[in-house]
Short mmCIF file of C-alpha atoms in Angstrom, two decimals:
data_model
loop_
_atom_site.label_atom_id
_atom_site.label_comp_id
_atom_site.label_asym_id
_atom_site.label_seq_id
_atom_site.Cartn_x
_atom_site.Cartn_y
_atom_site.Cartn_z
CA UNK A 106 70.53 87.05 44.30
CA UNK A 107 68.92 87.03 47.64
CA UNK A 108 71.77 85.54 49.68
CA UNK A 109 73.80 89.23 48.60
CA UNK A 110 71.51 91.20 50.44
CA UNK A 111 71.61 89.07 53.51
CA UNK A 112 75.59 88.75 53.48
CA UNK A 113 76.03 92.75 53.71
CA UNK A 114 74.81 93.22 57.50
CA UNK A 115 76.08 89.89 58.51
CA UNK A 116 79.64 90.39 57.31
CA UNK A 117 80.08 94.06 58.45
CA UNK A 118 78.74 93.13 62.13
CA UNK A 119 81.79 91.17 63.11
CA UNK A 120 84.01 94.61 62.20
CA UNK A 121 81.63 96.90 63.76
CA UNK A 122 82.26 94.15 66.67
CA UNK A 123 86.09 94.67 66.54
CA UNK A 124 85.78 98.49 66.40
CA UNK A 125 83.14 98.67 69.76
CA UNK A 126 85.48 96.17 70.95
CA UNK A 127 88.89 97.94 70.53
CA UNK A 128 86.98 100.82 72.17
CA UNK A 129 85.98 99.29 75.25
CA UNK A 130 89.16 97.61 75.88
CA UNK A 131 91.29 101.20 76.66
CA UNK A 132 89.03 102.06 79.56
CA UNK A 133 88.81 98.03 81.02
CA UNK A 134 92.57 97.92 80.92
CA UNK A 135 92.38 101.38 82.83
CA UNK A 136 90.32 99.86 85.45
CA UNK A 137 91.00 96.07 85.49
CA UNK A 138 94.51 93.90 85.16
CA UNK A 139 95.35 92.98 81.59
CA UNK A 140 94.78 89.08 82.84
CA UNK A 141 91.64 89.79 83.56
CA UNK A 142 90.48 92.14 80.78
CA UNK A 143 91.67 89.52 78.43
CA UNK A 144 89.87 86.54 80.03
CA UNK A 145 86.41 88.60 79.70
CA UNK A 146 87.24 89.19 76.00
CA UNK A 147 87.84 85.13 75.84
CA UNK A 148 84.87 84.24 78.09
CA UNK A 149 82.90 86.87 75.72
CA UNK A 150 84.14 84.43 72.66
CA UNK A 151 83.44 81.25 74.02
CA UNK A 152 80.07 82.59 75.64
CA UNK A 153 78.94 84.10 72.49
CA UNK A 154 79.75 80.97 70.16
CA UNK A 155 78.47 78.29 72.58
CA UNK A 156 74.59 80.04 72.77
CA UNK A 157 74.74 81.25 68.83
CA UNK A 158 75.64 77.49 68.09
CA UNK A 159 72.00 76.55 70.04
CA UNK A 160 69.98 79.62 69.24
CA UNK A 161 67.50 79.00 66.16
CA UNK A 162 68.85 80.81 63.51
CA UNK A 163 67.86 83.78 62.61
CA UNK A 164 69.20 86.79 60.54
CA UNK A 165 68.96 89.62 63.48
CA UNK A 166 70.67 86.97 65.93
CA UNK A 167 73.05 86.04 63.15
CA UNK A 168 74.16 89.52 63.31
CA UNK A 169 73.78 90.30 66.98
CA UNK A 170 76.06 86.90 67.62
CA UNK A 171 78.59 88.10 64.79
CA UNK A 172 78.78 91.48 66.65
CA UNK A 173 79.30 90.32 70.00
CA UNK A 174 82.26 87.80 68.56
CA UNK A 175 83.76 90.64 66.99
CA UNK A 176 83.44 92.75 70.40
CA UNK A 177 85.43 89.52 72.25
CA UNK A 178 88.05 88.88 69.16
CA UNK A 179 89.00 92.47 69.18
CA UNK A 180 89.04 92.47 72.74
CA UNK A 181 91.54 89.74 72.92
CA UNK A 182 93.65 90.38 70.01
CA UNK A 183 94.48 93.65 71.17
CA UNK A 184 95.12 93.02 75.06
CA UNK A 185 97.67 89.52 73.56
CA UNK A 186 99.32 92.32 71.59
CA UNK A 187 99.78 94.22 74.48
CA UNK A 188 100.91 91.25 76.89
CA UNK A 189 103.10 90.11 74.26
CA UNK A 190 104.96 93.48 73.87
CA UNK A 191 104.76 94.20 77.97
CA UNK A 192 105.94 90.82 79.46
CA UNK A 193 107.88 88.86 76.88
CA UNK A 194 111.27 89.35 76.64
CA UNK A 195 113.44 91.23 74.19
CA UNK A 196 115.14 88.54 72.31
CA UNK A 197 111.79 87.18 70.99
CA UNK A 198 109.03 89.52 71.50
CA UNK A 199 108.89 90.35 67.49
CA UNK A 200 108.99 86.98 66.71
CA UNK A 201 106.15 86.39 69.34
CA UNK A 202 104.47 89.17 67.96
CA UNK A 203 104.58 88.03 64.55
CA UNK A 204 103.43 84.75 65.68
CA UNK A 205 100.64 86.43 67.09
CA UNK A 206 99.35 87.45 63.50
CA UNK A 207 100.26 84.54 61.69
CA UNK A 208 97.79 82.89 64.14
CA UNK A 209 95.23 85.26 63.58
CA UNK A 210 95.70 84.47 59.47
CA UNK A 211 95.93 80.76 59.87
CA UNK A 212 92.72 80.63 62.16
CA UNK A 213 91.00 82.78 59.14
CA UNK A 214 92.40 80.03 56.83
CA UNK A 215 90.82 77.51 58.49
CA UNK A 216 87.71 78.14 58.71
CA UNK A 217 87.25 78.76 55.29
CA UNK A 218 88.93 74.80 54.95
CA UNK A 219 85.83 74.17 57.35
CA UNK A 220 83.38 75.96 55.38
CA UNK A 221 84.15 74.81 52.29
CA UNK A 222 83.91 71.10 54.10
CA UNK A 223 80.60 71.40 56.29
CA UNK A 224 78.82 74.57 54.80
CA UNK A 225 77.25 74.17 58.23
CA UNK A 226 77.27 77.63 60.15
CA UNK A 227 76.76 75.72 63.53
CA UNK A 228 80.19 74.14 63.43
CA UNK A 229 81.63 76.91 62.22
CA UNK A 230 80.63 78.87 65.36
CA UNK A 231 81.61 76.25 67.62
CA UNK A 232 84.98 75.81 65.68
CA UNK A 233 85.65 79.77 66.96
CA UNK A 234 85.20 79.03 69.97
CA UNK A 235 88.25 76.49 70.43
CA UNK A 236 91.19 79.22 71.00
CA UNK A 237 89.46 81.04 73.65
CA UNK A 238 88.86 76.91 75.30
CA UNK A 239 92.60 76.71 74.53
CA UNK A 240 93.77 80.09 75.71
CA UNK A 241 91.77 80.66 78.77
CA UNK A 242 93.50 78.26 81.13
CA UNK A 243 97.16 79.65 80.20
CA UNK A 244 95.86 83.13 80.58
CA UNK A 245 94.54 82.93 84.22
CA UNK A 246 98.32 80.58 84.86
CA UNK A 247 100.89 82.87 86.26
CA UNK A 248 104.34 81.26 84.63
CA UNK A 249 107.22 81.44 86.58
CA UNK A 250 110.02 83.93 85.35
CA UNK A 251 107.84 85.95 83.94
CA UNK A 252 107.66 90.01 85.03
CA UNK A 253 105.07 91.39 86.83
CA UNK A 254 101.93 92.76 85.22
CA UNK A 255 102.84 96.87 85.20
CA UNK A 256 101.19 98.34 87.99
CA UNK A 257 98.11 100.04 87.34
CA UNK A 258 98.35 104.57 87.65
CA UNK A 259 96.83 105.12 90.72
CA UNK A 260 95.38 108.91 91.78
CA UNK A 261 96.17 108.23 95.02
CA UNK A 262 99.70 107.40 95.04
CA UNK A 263 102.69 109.67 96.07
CA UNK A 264 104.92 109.10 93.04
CA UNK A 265 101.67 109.96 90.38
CA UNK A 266 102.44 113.78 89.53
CA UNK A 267 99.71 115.87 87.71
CA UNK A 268 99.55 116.86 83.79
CA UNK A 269 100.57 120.24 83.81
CA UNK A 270 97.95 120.16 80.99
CA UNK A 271 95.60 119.49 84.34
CA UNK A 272 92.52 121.37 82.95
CA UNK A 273 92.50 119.99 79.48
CA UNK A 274 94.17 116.72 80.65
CA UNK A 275 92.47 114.79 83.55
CA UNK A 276 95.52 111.63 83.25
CA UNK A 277 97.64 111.23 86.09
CA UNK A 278 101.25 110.43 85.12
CA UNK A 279 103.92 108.14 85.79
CA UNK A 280 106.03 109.30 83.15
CA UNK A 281 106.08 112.04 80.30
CA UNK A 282 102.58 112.83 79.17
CA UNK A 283 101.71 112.61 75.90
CA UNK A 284 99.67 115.76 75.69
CA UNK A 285 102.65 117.59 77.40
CA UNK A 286 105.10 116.62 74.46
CA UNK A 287 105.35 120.30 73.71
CA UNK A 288 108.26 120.25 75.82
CA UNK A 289 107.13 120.62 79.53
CA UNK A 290 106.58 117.35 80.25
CA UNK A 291 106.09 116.06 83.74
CA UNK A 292 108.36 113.32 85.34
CA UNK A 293 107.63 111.47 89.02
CA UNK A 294 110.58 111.00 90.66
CA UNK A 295 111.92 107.73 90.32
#
């Protein structure tokens, strides 16, 4: 039917989304605090889903819209990972992790309880909006007891050494580089 060859672009541009997404977020995090990276990625979301949910529909919006909300998904899903792994502590961070994902399933499962419902695509978009609404506020809160963001590299500072991969590898180091896993890896003193 005609509704098949419609489907194929929209459902592939929320992955393409999540890859261009996952891509962008390694160099934001290089540049920007994790806070902050992740409230882009959930102001992205909300952004994204408030204007597709008032924008005439239209297939090349459709999948513009689905792209950008996989750019802002991916986006956050990776940089909650990361906080979740960095700043939780020990004795639950797998079980915060795995909440994480179950999360991420149960949100899927919903919607499809909403489309099945509505089989309205409006509410649908607003309805993925909600945990970026939800989440923003506790991501920009600083809770007490809870460690310090790490501390970004800096090229500047005194403890950074140099790769002594330096002309293939341009990272400066806090601890063993990766691309110097050979076996002469550089330390900063400590």
């Amino acid at each position: 039917g005609g509704g098949d060859e419609l489907s194929a672009p929209v459902g592939c541009a929320i992955y393409f989304g999540y890859m261009v997404g996952c891509a962008a977020t390694v160099p934001m995090i290089a540049r920007l605090s994790r806070r902050l990276a992740s409230s882009l990625g959930e102001a992205l979301s909300i952004s994204v889903c408030l204007i597709a949910a008032l924008v005439p529909p239209g297939l090349a919006q459709l999948v513009i819209w689905r792209f950008m909300l996989g750019c802002g998904i991916s986006m956050c899903l990776t940089l909650k990972s990361l906080l979740v792994s960095e700043r939780s502590p020990s004795a639950v961070r797998g079980r915060l992790g795995s909440l994480l994902g179950m999360c991420s399933a149960i949100g899927l499962l919903l919607t499809d309880l909403a489309d099945a419902a509505t089989h309205e695509w409006r509410v649908l978009i607003l309805l993925g909006a909600v945990p970026s609404v939800l989440l923003l506020p506790l991501i920009c809160t600083e809770v007490d007891g809870t460690p310090p963001e790490p501390a970004l590299p800096s090229t500047t500072s005194s403890t950074s050494v140099r790769c002594p991969s330096a002309p293939r590898c341009h990272s400066t180091v806090r601890a063993p580089c990766a691309c110097a896993s050979a076996g002469s890896a550089a330390t900063a003193p400590r």
